[in-house]
Amino acid sequence: MRLVFIGCTNRQDDLLAVPDGDVLICTGDFSSYFGMRYDLDRFNALLGRLPHKHKFVVFGDRDLWCDDHEEEAISRMFNAKVLLDETVEVDGVKIHGTPWAPWSFGRKYGFMRMAFCDDDNFIQYRWAHIPEGLDVLVTHCPPGWCGLEEIVAKVRPKVHAFSHGDGKQYYARIKQVNVTQFDGAGKQVGKPVVMDI
């Protein structure tokens, strides 16, 4: 199965050449800094034009409208399945997605208000429910925040895909890949990642 990962496109995803594959996974931040409904509708339309049979989205900290209007956002994202602390299985491949990040994550990047961010206890509670036996774990937040690295080491997915920031990669026994395409200043720092599993 060929997986294609994108993330932190920051409303510039029309500049990307998204490779074909069986499954497309977005690790969040498809919105501009202001995270409007327009961003979601535009991104959903783009997803509808892509040929991937299965498409999954995890929201990111810029996707503010999605956090404020969660149920409507999920229903408007009809060209993909939104993973909000949820596991799906595609042809025997188990994929789990979670959008959460701690407040400290957002403050580091200087944002006043961020989506899907909460205090450390809430985040640790959410992440404590990430199941074992996964092939792919999808988070918006990279490892190194609020104990996520330890949780990933415990549940041991084959792949941990995340985004955010400058595209910095983290390496461990588990294949961890930062799929960020654009940094906060709009500079392209990466391309879609293709992986066969």
mmCIF file of N, CA and C in Angstrom, residues 29-85:
data_model
loop_
_atom_site.group_PDB
_atom_site.id
_atom_site.type_symbol
_atom_site.label_atom_id
_atom_site.label_comp_id
_atom_site.label_asym_id
_atom_site.label_seq_id
_atom_site.Cartn_x
_atom_site.Cartn_y
_atom_site.Cartn_z
ATOM 1 N N ASP A 29 -3.018 21.717 9.728
ATOM 2 C CA ASP A 29 -2.610 23.059 9.313
ATOM 3 C C ASP A 29 -2.738 23.259 7.805
ATOM 4 N N PHE A 30 -3.913 22.974 7.283
ATOM 5 C CA PHE A 30 -4.206 23.313 5.900
ATOM 6 C C PHE A 30 -4.717 24.744 5.800
ATOM 7 N N SER A 31 -4.951 25.396 6.946
ATOM 8 C CA SER A 31 -5.529 26.740 6.999
ATOM 9 C C SER A 31 -4.461 27.821 7.032
ATOM 10 N N SER A 32 -4.916 29.053 6.770
ATOM 11 C CA SER A 32 -4.074 30.226 6.944
ATOM 12 C C SER A 32 -3.924 30.494 8.444
ATOM 13 N N TYR A 33 -3.235 31.564 8.798
ATOM 14 C CA TYR A 33 -3.079 31.919 10.213
ATOM 15 C C TYR A 33 -4.419 32.098 10.909
ATOM 16 N N PHE A 34 -5.440 32.517 10.154
ATOM 17 C CA PHE A 34 -6.709 32.863 10.765
ATOM 18 C C PHE A 34 -7.699 31.706 10.794
ATOM 19 N N GLY A 35 -7.423 30.621 10.096
ATOM 20 C CA GLY A 35 -8.226 29.415 10.164
ATOM 21 C C GLY A 35 -9.708 29.610 9.912
ATOM 22 N N MET A 36 -10.076 30.070 8.736
ATOM 23 C CA MET A 36 -11.474 30.355 8.416
ATOM 24 C C MET A 36 -12.172 29.153 7.764
ATOM 25 N N ARG A 37 -13.507 29.226 7.724
ATOM 26 C CA ARG A 37 -14.272 28.169 7.065
ATOM 27 C C ARG A 37 -13.880 28.048 5.597
ATOM 28 N N TYR A 38 -13.563 29.164 4.987
ATOM 29 C CA TYR A 38 -13.118 29.157 3.585
ATOM 30 C C TYR A 38 -11.929 28.212 3.402
ATOM 31 N N ASP A 39 -11.012 28.213 4.372
ATOM 32 C CA ASP A 39 -9.832 27.343 4.287
ATOM 33 C C ASP A 39 -10.243 25.875 4.223
ATOM 34 N N LEU A 40 -11.198 25.499 5.071
ATOM 35 C CA LEU A 40 -11.666 24.119 5.079
ATOM 36 C C LEU A 40 -12.351 23.775 3.754
ATOM 37 N N ASP A 41 -13.231 24.637 3.285
ATOM 38 C CA ASP A 41 -13.954 24.359 2.040
ATOM 39 C C ASP A 41 -12.993 24.271 0.854
ATOM 40 N N ARG A 42 -12.024 25.146 0.801
ATOM 41 C CA ARG A 42 -11.034 25.142 -0.275
ATOM 42 C C ARG A 42 -10.205 23.859 -0.230
ATOM 43 N N PHE A 43 -9.773 23.463 0.969
ATOM 44 C CA PHE A 43 -8.955 22.253 1.100
ATOM 45 C C PHE A 43 -9.783 21.005 0.777
ATOM 46 N N ASN A 44 -11.030 20.978 1.222
ATOM 47 C CA ASN A 44 -11.906 19.852 0.905
ATOM 48 C C ASN A 44 -12.082 19.721 -0.607
ATOM 49 N N ALA A 45 -12.243 20.843 -1.304
ATOM 50 C CA ALA A 45 -12.374 20.807 -2.765
ATOM 51 C C ALA A 45 -11.103 20.259 -3.405
ATOM 52 N N LEU A 46 -9.944 20.665 -2.888
ATOM 53 C CA LEU A 46 -8.679 20.140 -3.408
ATOM 54 C C LEU A 46 -8.612 18.627 -3.209
ATOM 55 N N LEU A 47 -9.004 18.156 -2.031
ATOM 56 C CA LEU A 47 -8.998 16.715 -1.766
ATOM 57 C C LEU A 47 -9.898 15.973 -2.749
ATOM 58 N N GLY A 48 -11.003 16.592 -3.100
ATOM 59 C CA GLY A 48 -11.922 15.972 -4.045
ATOM 60 C C GLY A 48 -11.335 15.798 -5.434
ATOM 61 N N ARG A 49 -10.344 16.605 -5.768
ATOM 62 C CA ARG A 49 -9.697 16.503 -7.089
ATOM 63 C C ARG A 49 -8.546 15.502 -7.115
ATOM 64 N N LEU A 50 -8.114 15.044 -5.947
ATOM 65 C CA LEU A 50 -6.981 14.116 -5.889
ATOM 66 C C LEU A 50 -7.476 12.678 -6.047
ATOM 67 N N PRO A 51 -6.666 11.811 -6.680
ATOM 68 C CA PRO A 51 -7.141 10.478 -7.055
ATOM 69 C C PRO A 51 -7.064 9.403 -5.970
ATOM 70 N N HIS A 52 -6.506 9.698 -4.812
ATOM 71 C CA HIS A 52 -6.301 8.685 -3.783
ATOM 72 C C HIS A 52 -7.629 8.065 -3.354
ATOM 73 N N LYS A 53 -7.650 6.758 -3.223
ATOM 74 C CA LYS A 53 -8.883 6.041 -2.868
ATOM 75 C C LYS A 53 -9.329 6.363 -1.447
ATOM 76 N N HIS A 54 -8.380 6.491 -0.534
ATOM 77 C CA HIS A 54 -8.676 6.775 0.874
ATOM 78 C C HIS A 54 -7.945 8.064 1.263
ATOM 79 N N LYS A 55 -8.661 8.947 1.965
ATOM 80 C CA LYS A 55 -8.076 10.223 2.386
ATOM 81 C C LYS A 55 -8.448 10.466 3.844
ATOM 82 N N PHE A 56 -7.435 10.837 4.630
ATOM 83 C CA PHE A 56 -7.644 11.087 6.055
ATOM 84 C C PHE A 56 -7.014 12.424 6.425
ATOM 85 N N VAL A 57 -7.661 13.134 7.357
ATOM 86 C CA VAL A 57 -7.195 14.444 7.801
ATOM 87 C C VAL A 57 -7.198 14.485 9.322
ATOM 88 N N VAL A 58 -6.116 15.004 9.878
ATOM 89 C CA VAL A 58 -6.036 15.363 11.297
ATOM 90 C C VAL A 58 -5.937 16.884 11.322
ATOM 91 N N PHE A 59 -6.747 17.544 12.144
ATOM 92 C CA PHE A 59 -6.684 18.999 12.236
ATOM 93 C C PHE A 59 -5.406 19.431 12.956
ATOM 94 N N GLY A 60 -4.986 20.675 12.678
ATOM 95 C CA GLY A 60 -3.803 21.243 13.324
ATOM 96 C C GLY A 60 -4.144 22.516 14.077
ATOM 97 N N ASP A 61 -3.138 23.118 14.678
ATOM 98 C CA ASP A 61 -3.365 24.284 15.537
ATOM 99 C C ASP A 61 -3.797 25.525 14.764
ATOM 100 N N ARG A 62 -3.578 25.579 13.462
ATOM 101 C CA ARG A 62 -4.060 26.719 12.672
ATOM 102 C C ARG A 62 -5.504 26.544 12.216
ATOM 103 N N ASP A 63 -6.033 25.369 12.332
ATOM 104 C CA ASP A 63 -7.370 25.089 11.828
ATOM 105 C C ASP A 63 -8.434 25.513 12.847
ATOM 106 N N LEU A 64 -8.429 26.820 13.155
ATOM 107 C CA LEU A 64 -9.262 27.374 14.231
ATOM 108 C C LEU A 64 -10.752 27.196 13.995
ATOM 109 N N TRP A 65 -11.209 27.440 12.791
ATOM 110 C CA TRP A 65 -12.644 27.308 12.529
ATOM 111 C C TRP A 65 -13.094 25.883 12.804
ATOM 112 N N CYS A 66 -12.239 24.921 12.507
ATOM 113 C CA CYS A 66 -12.574 23.507 12.724
ATOM 114 C C CYS A 66 -12.715 23.192 14.209
ATOM 115 N N ASP A 67 -11.899 23.836 15.042
ATOM 116 C CA ASP A 67 -11.999 23.631 16.485
ATOM 117 C C ASP A 67 -13.268 24.284 17.034
ATOM 118 N N ASP A 68 -13.569 25.487 16.557
ATOM 119 C CA ASP A 68 -14.743 26.218 17.032
ATOM 120 C C ASP A 68 -16.058 25.605 16.543
ATOM 121 N N HIS A 69 -16.010 24.890 15.420
ATOM 122 C CA HIS A 69 -17.217 24.319 14.803
ATOM 123 C C HIS A 69 -16.953 22.859 14.439
ATOM 124 N N GLU A 70 -16.545 22.085 15.425
ATOM 125 C CA GLU A 70 -16.034 20.731 15.193
ATOM 126 C C GLU A 70 -16.991 19.848 14.387
ATOM 127 N N GLU A 71 -18.235 19.752 14.809
ATOM 128 C CA GLU A 71 -19.177 18.865 14.105
ATOM 129 C C GLU A 71 -19.408 19.323 12.672
ATOM 130 N N GLU A 72 -19.599 20.615 12.485
ATOM 131 C CA GLU A 72 -19.808 21.132 11.131
ATOM 132 C C GLU A 72 -18.556 20.944 10.282
ATOM 133 N N ALA A 73 -17.390 21.150 10.881
ATOM 134 C CA ALA A 73 -16.137 20.973 10.143
ATOM 135 C C ALA A 73 -15.994 19.540 9.652
ATOM 136 N N ILE A 74 -16.317 18.591 10.505
ATOM 137 C CA ILE A 74 -16.219 17.182 10.113
ATOM 138 C C ILE A 74 -17.189 16.885 8.974
ATOM 139 N N SER A 75 -18.398 17.441 9.061
ATOM 140 C CA SER A 75 -19.379 17.169 7.998
ATOM 141 C C SER A 75 -19.009 17.875 6.697
ATOM 142 N N ARG A 76 -18.365 19.046 6.778
ATOM 143 C CA ARG A 76 -17.976 19.778 5.567
ATOM 144 C C ARG A 76 -16.741 19.162 4.904
ATOM 145 N N MET A 77 -15.988 18.377 5.641
ATOM 146 C CA MET A 77 -14.796 17.721 5.091
ATOM 147 C C MET A 77 -15.230 16.368 4.505
ATOM 148 N N PHE A 78 -16.132 16.404 3.539
ATOM 149 C CA PHE A 78 -16.733 15.175 3.030
ATOM 150 C C PHE A 78 -15.860 14.442 2.016
ATOM 151 N N ASN A 79 -14.764 15.042 1.572
ATOM 152 C CA ASN A 79 -13.853 14.343 0.652
ATOM 153 C C ASN A 79 -12.756 13.585 1.378
ATOM 154 N N ALA A 80 -12.820 13.567 2.699
ATOM 155 C CA ALA A 80 -11.842 12.833 3.515
ATOM 156 C C ALA A 80 -12.511 12.448 4.824
ATOM 157 N N LYS A 81 -11.915 11.508 5.500
ATOM 158 C CA LYS A 81 -12.350 11.109 6.843
ATOM 159 C C LYS A 81 -11.490 11.862 7.844
ATOM 160 N N VAL A 82 -12.126 12.621 8.725
ATOM 161 C CA VAL A 82 -11.397 13.332 9.775
ATOM 162 C C VAL A 82 -11.141 12.354 10.914
ATOM 163 N N LEU A 83 -9.889 12.282 11.345
ATOM 164 C CA LEU A 83 -9.519 11.419 12.469
ATOM 165 C C LEU A 83 -9.342 12.289 13.712
ATOM 166 N N LEU A 84 -10.285 12.168 14.623
ATOM 167 C CA LEU A 84 -10.266 12.925 15.868
ATOM 168 C C LEU A 84 -10.228 11.910 17.002
ATOM 169 N N ASP A 85 -9.004 11.487 17.360
ATOM 170 C CA ASP A 85 -8.809 10.423 18.349
ATOM 171 C C ASP A 85 -9.520 9.154 17.889
#
